[in-house]
Amino acid sequence: MKEYLLFIIFLSSAFSLNAQEYTKKDSLRGQLTTLRTCYDVTFYDLDIAIDDHEKSIERSTNTIHFTALSDFKKFQIDLAANMEVMLVEFEGGRLNFSREFDAVYIYFNRQINRGERLSIKILYGGYPREAVNPPWDGGFSWEKDENGNSWIGVSCQGLGASSWWPCKDHQSDEPDSMRIKVAARYPLKIVANGELRSDTSIWNQYFHDWMNVREWFVSYPINTYNVTLNIGDYVHLSDYYLNNGDTLDLDYYVLNGNQEKAQDHFTQVKPMLECFEYYFGAYPFWNDGYSLVETPYLGMEHQSAIAYGNNFLPGYNGNIAHIDGLDFDFIIIHESGHEWWGNSITTNDIADMWVHEGFCTYSEALYVECIYGYDAMLSYLDNQKRYVRNDAPIVGPYHVNKTGSSDMYFKGSLMLHTLRTLIDDDIMWFDLLKGLAQDFQLKTVEGDDIINYINTYTDSDFSVFFNQYLHHDYIPEFEYSLEQNGRNITIVCNWNAIKDFDMPLLINTGEEDFWIYPNNEIQEIDLGNFDRSSFRIRTDLFYIDIKKR
């Protein structure tokens, strides 16, 4: 438990919105200026060579294919300042470029006209940032396995893909597809996103060594922080999952020696996929397959190549208190939930990452409901409450590449659980979830797009509800007292919350639940004659504070 609490404390500090000023560097990374909106990336062709001895990226290239959305002669890409751009090629010649922090400005030698489909090739290299505490404080992890073989991975959510490869590093622009070609010293194996297209070994004159070269192809849109590579002494295990007669390839890449443990442990995958497909629709990256890749860090939702470092243990690296004493592997379930929430549906600005993390954390509870039952789901969500800090708003500041509070996970999940109660129609609720997952599939969105969809679908206005939970660091407090009024009992109550907050609330006086309708003003509601000891507020169905007068 101590380990997990330290993790939460770390997240809180990493995502904190403590009073701070944002710099030009933050704006260059987070803002969509005309130097970024003038073009749309359609394809990345990343060809990268990894030197595990020097912990470096050597003489690598990325060819960026794009469509001009307006006329321009200059645009911005991104690459960390500690990495070197060596040259930029365009139409057989070289282009000039300049740098400002992590932004790279490309100066074209002619006007680029709206509608043109073009490409530039960037030659680059350097020593990418080494991860401090992956995956939360990420970068490259340069480790050794038990046999002394190099074991390499990269995690860069928040830090950004531009920490190790040049790209338009903004979630609003995903390529339609991508090729990832990686070279590493023989006999190390390479695993990246998508489908393996080729696997060769060649003599590399620059390295003076034999290199394994693997080419992977991603056939779907992919956000840049999801692009990954894994290098190690991997063994490949294959399986498949059937859905309505269609076959999904399941690929597991684990360190040599872990095959037997993995074969047994990963039996959780198929029931999990069946549950998530029931709630959210078919796995969204079907043609690229589903993979788990053993990594030297805990985990990350890399699209179709999920990083797995939970040591084949239940819970959070063996801590089952985090999952309310159940027996499933938290990393498999949580990171796989991101294939729908975060990978298929991606927010334009990381300020709205509650869409990724809130829905994904709630998907854990749905998995519990699917496998263990409704009551276990209620207990699981009640367990999540102890991890909420209410330290800052869930939504972060826009246009500066900053997230909100780490409460986007658990508070976001509990907010959705509360919303399910308010909708009070499980058929509608589950249709709504599937509708969100399907209608926004493979798209980038604003947080408000999700809220507006919910309002339209339910023919209700939950704007004040979302404002309270997303934009304020405190949750609504229900203040009440019970007063005898003749033979009957009256509840005197109100919400201590933002203006116009009027969320209905379920209470029970001994038999059936029923609704009351408090607001900001003090009200007196006659509850009839009942035994005061039987009075109950259904706090298991809401995430609220209670204050008894």
mmCIF file of C-alpha atoms in Angstrom, residues 212-405:
data_model
loop_
_atom_site.group_PDB
_atom_site.id
_atom_site.type_symbol
_atom_site.label_atom_id
_atom_site.label_comp_id
_atom_site.label_asym_id
_atom_site.label_seq_id
_atom_site.Cartn_x
_atom_site.Cartn_y
_atom_site.Cartn_z
ATOM 1 C CA ASN A 212 18.497 -6.630 -36.240
ATOM 2 C CA VAL A 213 16.077 -4.456 -38.198
ATOM 3 C CA ARG A 214 12.338 -4.768 -37.756
ATOM 4 C CA GLU A 215 9.708 -2.818 -39.623
ATOM 5 C CA TRP A 216 6.284 -2.282 -38.048
ATOM 6 C CA PHE A 217 3.247 -0.712 -39.652
ATOM 7 C CA VAL A 218 0.417 1.096 -37.847
ATOM 8 C CA SER A 219 -2.666 1.146 -40.048
ATOM 9 C CA TYR A 220 -4.775 3.418 -37.822
ATOM 10 C CA PRO A 221 -4.434 6.991 -36.523
ATOM 11 C CA ILE A 222 -2.096 7.096 -33.531
ATOM 12 C CA ASN A 223 -1.297 9.873 -31.079
ATOM 13 C CA THR A 224 2.389 10.613 -30.818
ATOM 14 C CA TYR A 225 2.934 9.672 -27.156
ATOM 15 C CA ASN A 226 1.592 6.202 -27.974
ATOM 16 C CA VAL A 227 4.377 5.517 -30.463
ATOM 17 C CA THR A 228 6.874 3.220 -28.809
ATOM 18 C CA LEU A 229 9.751 0.801 -29.200
ATOM 19 C CA ASN A 230 10.866 -2.071 -26.988
ATOM 20 C CA ILE A 231 14.205 -3.848 -27.339
ATOM 21 C CA GLY A 232 15.307 -6.962 -25.498
ATOM 22 C CA ASP A 233 15.745 -10.714 -25.431
ATOM 23 C CA TYR A 234 12.090 -11.234 -26.262
ATOM 24 C CA VAL A 235 10.196 -14.446 -26.878
ATOM 25 C CA HIS A 236 6.968 -14.237 -28.859
ATOM 26 C CA LEU A 237 3.795 -16.022 -27.724
ATOM 27 C CA SER A 238 0.773 -15.934 -30.008
ATOM 28 C CA ASP A 239 -2.928 -16.531 -29.485
ATOM 29 C CA TYR A 240 -6.174 -15.289 -30.946
ATOM 30 C CA TYR A 241 -9.561 -13.937 -29.840
ATOM 31 C CA LEU A 242 -12.782 -14.629 -31.731
ATOM 32 C CA ASN A 243 -15.663 -12.186 -32.013
ATOM 33 C CA ASN A 244 -18.609 -12.910 -34.310
ATOM 34 C CA GLY A 245 -16.441 -15.126 -36.478
ATOM 35 C CA ASP A 246 -13.672 -12.531 -36.833
ATOM 36 C CA THR A 247 -10.202 -13.226 -35.452
ATOM 37 C CA LEU A 248 -8.095 -10.769 -33.460
ATOM 38 C CA ASP A 249 -4.403 -11.636 -33.217
ATOM 39 C CA LEU A 250 -3.073 -11.662 -29.653
ATOM 40 C CA ASP A 251 0.709 -11.299 -29.351
ATOM 41 C CA TYR A 252 2.685 -11.448 -26.139
ATOM 42 C CA TYR A 253 6.367 -10.478 -26.024
ATOM 43 C CA VAL A 254 8.072 -11.478 -22.800
ATOM 44 C CA LEU A 255 11.660 -11.870 -21.679
ATOM 45 C CA ASN A 256 13.262 -15.213 -22.347
ATOM 46 C CA GLY A 257 12.464 -17.392 -19.343
ATOM 47 C CA ASN A 258 9.068 -15.860 -18.579
ATOM 48 C CA GLN A 259 7.114 -17.786 -21.191
ATOM 49 C CA GLU A 260 5.405 -20.205 -18.805
ATOM 50 C CA LYS A 261 4.365 -17.487 -16.344
ATOM 51 C CA ALA A 262 3.067 -15.310 -19.142
ATOM 52 C CA GLN A 263 1.148 -18.124 -20.815
ATOM 53 C CA ASP A 264 -0.809 -18.732 -17.615
ATOM 54 C CA HIS A 265 -1.118 -15.119 -16.456
ATOM 55 C CA PHE A 266 -2.309 -13.642 -19.747
ATOM 56 C CA THR A 267 -5.404 -15.865 -19.793
ATOM 57 C CA GLN A 268 -7.057 -12.775 -18.288
ATOM 58 C CA VAL A 269 -6.902 -11.015 -21.645
ATOM 59 C CA LYS A 270 -9.762 -12.766 -23.457
ATOM 60 C CA PRO A 271 -12.403 -12.305 -20.715
ATOM 61 C CA MET A 272 -11.287 -8.679 -20.392
ATOM 62 C CA LEU A 273 -11.669 -8.083 -24.137
ATOM 63 C CA GLU A 274 -15.110 -9.705 -24.055
ATOM 64 C CA CYS A 275 -16.213 -7.380 -21.230
ATOM 65 C CA PHE A 276 -14.849 -4.222 -22.830
ATOM 66 C CA GLU A 277 -16.318 -5.088 -26.207
ATOM 67 C CA TYR A 278 -19.692 -5.594 -24.539
ATOM 68 C CA TYR A 279 -19.553 -2.103 -23.019
ATOM 69 C CA PHE A 280 -17.636 -0.141 -25.670
ATOM 70 C CA GLY A 281 -17.863 -2.064 -28.934
ATOM 71 C CA ALA A 282 -15.256 -3.970 -30.902
ATOM 72 C CA TYR A 283 -11.559 -3.562 -30.160
ATOM 73 C CA PRO A 284 -10.714 -0.426 -32.172
ATOM 74 C CA PHE A 285 -7.360 -1.506 -33.689
ATOM 75 C CA TRP A 286 -8.415 -4.901 -34.969
ATOM 76 C CA ASN A 287 -6.162 -5.093 -38.034
ATOM 77 C CA ASP A 288 -3.063 -4.179 -36.018
ATOM 78 C CA GLY A 289 -3.773 -6.787 -33.354
ATOM 79 C CA TYR A 290 -3.518 -6.636 -29.577
ATOM 80 C CA SER A 291 -0.127 -7.012 -27.877
ATOM 81 C CA LEU A 292 1.320 -7.017 -24.385
ATOM 82 C CA VAL A 293 5.043 -6.281 -24.235
ATOM 83 C CA GLU A 294 7.056 -6.890 -21.077
ATOM 84 C CA THR A 295 8.826 -3.687 -20.086
ATOM 85 C CA PRO A 296 11.279 -2.551 -17.380
ATOM 86 C CA TYR A 297 8.689 -0.044 -16.116
ATOM 87 C CA LEU A 298 5.180 -0.596 -14.765
ATOM 88 C CA GLY A 299 3.049 0.006 -17.831
ATOM 89 C CA MET A 300 1.728 2.393 -20.476
ATOM 90 C CA GLU A 301 -1.144 2.331 -22.961
ATOM 91 C CA HIS A 302 0.966 2.198 -26.126
ATOM 92 C CA GLN A 303 -1.505 1.561 -28.921
ATOM 93 C CA SER A 304 -1.596 -2.122 -29.966
ATOM 94 C CA ALA A 305 1.685 -2.696 -28.054
ATOM 95 C CA ILE A 306 0.714 -2.199 -24.409
ATOM 96 C CA ALA A 307 3.683 -1.876 -22.068
ATOM 97 C CA TYR A 308 3.409 -4.478 -19.317
ATOM 98 C CA GLY A 309 5.690 -4.430 -16.270
ATOM 99 C CA ASN A 310 3.503 -5.767 -13.458
ATOM 100 C CA ASN A 311 5.689 -8.851 -12.897
ATOM 101 C CA PHE A 312 2.838 -11.286 -13.590
ATOM 102 C CA LEU A 313 1.238 -10.369 -10.262
ATOM 103 C CA PRO A 314 -2.335 -9.509 -9.285
ATOM 104 C CA GLY A 315 -3.300 -5.963 -8.346
ATOM 105 C CA TYR A 316 -0.822 -3.151 -8.570
ATOM 106 C CA ASN A 317 2.484 -5.058 -8.675
ATOM 107 C CA GLY A 318 1.107 -7.446 -6.045
ATOM 108 C CA ASN A 319 -0.804 -4.837 -4.044
ATOM 109 C CA ILE A 320 -4.390 -6.123 -4.217
ATOM 110 C CA ALA A 321 -5.653 -3.492 -1.753
ATOM 111 C CA HIS A 322 -5.621 -1.106 -4.701
ATOM 112 C CA ILE A 323 -8.132 -3.332 -6.505
ATOM 113 C CA ASP A 324 -10.300 -3.894 -3.434
ATOM 114 C CA GLY A 325 -8.833 -7.292 -2.645
ATOM 115 C CA LEU A 326 -9.690 -8.867 -6.008
ATOM 116 C CA ASP A 327 -7.357 -11.098 -7.995
ATOM 117 C CA PHE A 328 -6.948 -9.555 -11.456
ATOM 118 C CA ASP A 329 -3.894 -7.852 -12.911
ATOM 119 C CA PHE A 330 -4.497 -4.103 -12.676
ATOM 120 C CA ILE A 331 -2.053 -3.165 -15.439
ATOM 121 C CA ILE A 332 -3.608 -5.507 -18.006
ATOM 122 C CA ILE A 333 -7.100 -4.185 -17.312
ATOM 123 C CA HIS A 334 -6.324 -0.479 -16.947
ATOM 124 C CA GLU A 335 -3.906 -0.099 -19.847
ATOM 125 C CA SER A 336 -6.145 -2.156 -22.138
ATOM 126 C CA GLY A 337 -9.064 0.123 -21.264
ATOM 127 C CA HIS A 338 -7.027 2.938 -22.777
ATOM 128 C CA GLU A 339 -7.283 1.310 -26.196
ATOM 129 C CA TRP A 340 -10.802 2.751 -26.252
ATOM 130 C CA TRP A 341 -10.306 5.750 -23.927
ATOM 131 C CA GLY A 342 -7.164 7.669 -24.894
ATOM 132 C CA ASN A 343 -5.995 5.765 -27.948
ATOM 133 C CA SER A 344 -9.131 5.478 -30.058
ATOM 134 C CA ILE A 345 -10.647 8.637 -28.534
ATOM 135 C CA THR A 346 -7.935 11.232 -27.916
ATOM 136 C CA THR A 347 -8.337 14.744 -26.549
ATOM 137 C CA ASN A 348 -6.981 17.659 -28.547
ATOM 138 C CA ASP A 349 -5.430 19.256 -25.462
ATOM 139 C CA ILE A 350 -3.973 17.347 -22.528
ATOM 140 C CA ALA A 351 -5.859 19.728 -20.229
ATOM 141 C CA ASP A 352 -8.833 17.449 -21.005
ATOM 142 C CA MET A 353 -7.072 14.198 -20.128
ATOM 143 C CA TRP A 354 -9.958 13.346 -17.795
ATOM 144 C CA VAL A 355 -11.573 11.877 -20.903
ATOM 145 C CA HIS A 356 -8.681 9.393 -21.134
ATOM 146 C CA GLU A 357 -8.134 8.684 -17.471
ATOM 147 C CA GLY A 358 -11.598 9.131 -15.990
ATOM 148 C CA PHE A 359 -13.337 6.854 -18.486
ATOM 149 C CA CYS A 360 -10.469 4.346 -18.403
ATOM 150 C CA THR A 361 -10.436 4.176 -14.592
ATOM 151 C CA TYR A 362 -14.210 3.752 -14.672
ATOM 152 C CA SER A 363 -13.745 0.929 -17.192
ATOM 153 C CA GLU A 364 -11.973 -0.991 -14.404
ATOM 154 C CA ALA A 365 -15.207 -0.839 -12.385
ATOM 155 C CA LEU A 366 -17.205 -2.065 -15.384
ATOM 156 C CA TYR A 367 -14.764 -4.947 -15.764
ATOM 157 C CA VAL A 368 -15.357 -5.777 -12.094
ATOM 158 C CA GLU A 369 -19.122 -5.627 -12.628
ATOM 159 C CA CYS A 370 -18.776 -7.890 -15.666
ATOM 160 C CA ILE A 371 -16.603 -10.528 -13.956
ATOM 161 C CA TYR A 372 -17.472 -10.271 -10.245
ATOM 162 C CA GLY A 373 -20.962 -8.738 -10.176
ATOM 163 C CA TYR A 374 -22.770 -5.489 -9.341
ATOM 164 C CA ASP A 375 -22.085 -5.457 -5.604
ATOM 165 C CA ALA A 376 -18.370 -6.025 -6.186
ATOM 166 C CA MET A 377 -18.427 -3.050 -8.560
ATOM 167 C CA LEU A 378 -19.963 -0.821 -5.879
ATOM 168 C CA SER A 379 -17.315 -1.922 -3.402
ATOM 169 C CA TYR A 380 -14.558 -1.350 -5.987
ATOM 170 C CA LEU A 381 -15.710 2.213 -6.581
ATOM 171 C CA ASP A 382 -16.026 2.859 -2.859
ATOM 172 C CA ASN A 383 -12.399 1.741 -2.570
ATOM 173 C CA GLN A 384 -11.397 4.325 -5.190
ATOM 174 C CA LYS A 385 -12.652 7.154 -2.963
ATOM 175 C CA ARG A 386 -9.684 6.908 -0.605
ATOM 176 C CA TYR A 387 -7.291 7.849 -3.412
ATOM 177 C CA VAL A 388 -8.997 11.140 -4.322
ATOM 178 C CA ARG A 389 -7.106 14.214 -3.087
ATOM 179 C CA ASN A 390 -9.383 17.088 -4.180
ATOM 180 C CA ASP A 391 -6.249 19.200 -4.454
ATOM 181 C CA ALA A 392 -6.908 21.023 -7.747
ATOM 182 C CA PRO A 393 -9.378 20.989 -10.658
ATOM 183 C CA ILE A 394 -9.354 17.954 -12.934
ATOM 184 C CA VAL A 395 -9.266 20.118 -16.063
ATOM 185 C CA GLY A 396 -5.898 21.767 -16.589
ATOM 186 C CA PRO A 397 -4.944 25.054 -18.244
ATOM 187 C CA TYR A 398 -5.320 24.971 -22.004
ATOM 188 C CA HIS A 399 -2.636 25.632 -24.642
ATOM 189 C CA VAL A 400 0.418 25.122 -22.385
ATOM 190 C CA ASN A 401 0.697 21.301 -22.449
ATOM 191 C CA LYS A 402 -0.349 20.867 -18.821
ATOM 192 C CA THR A 403 -2.798 18.413 -17.305
ATOM 193 C CA GLY A 404 -5.048 18.979 -14.335
ATOM 194 C CA SER A 405 -4.975 17.172 -11.006
#
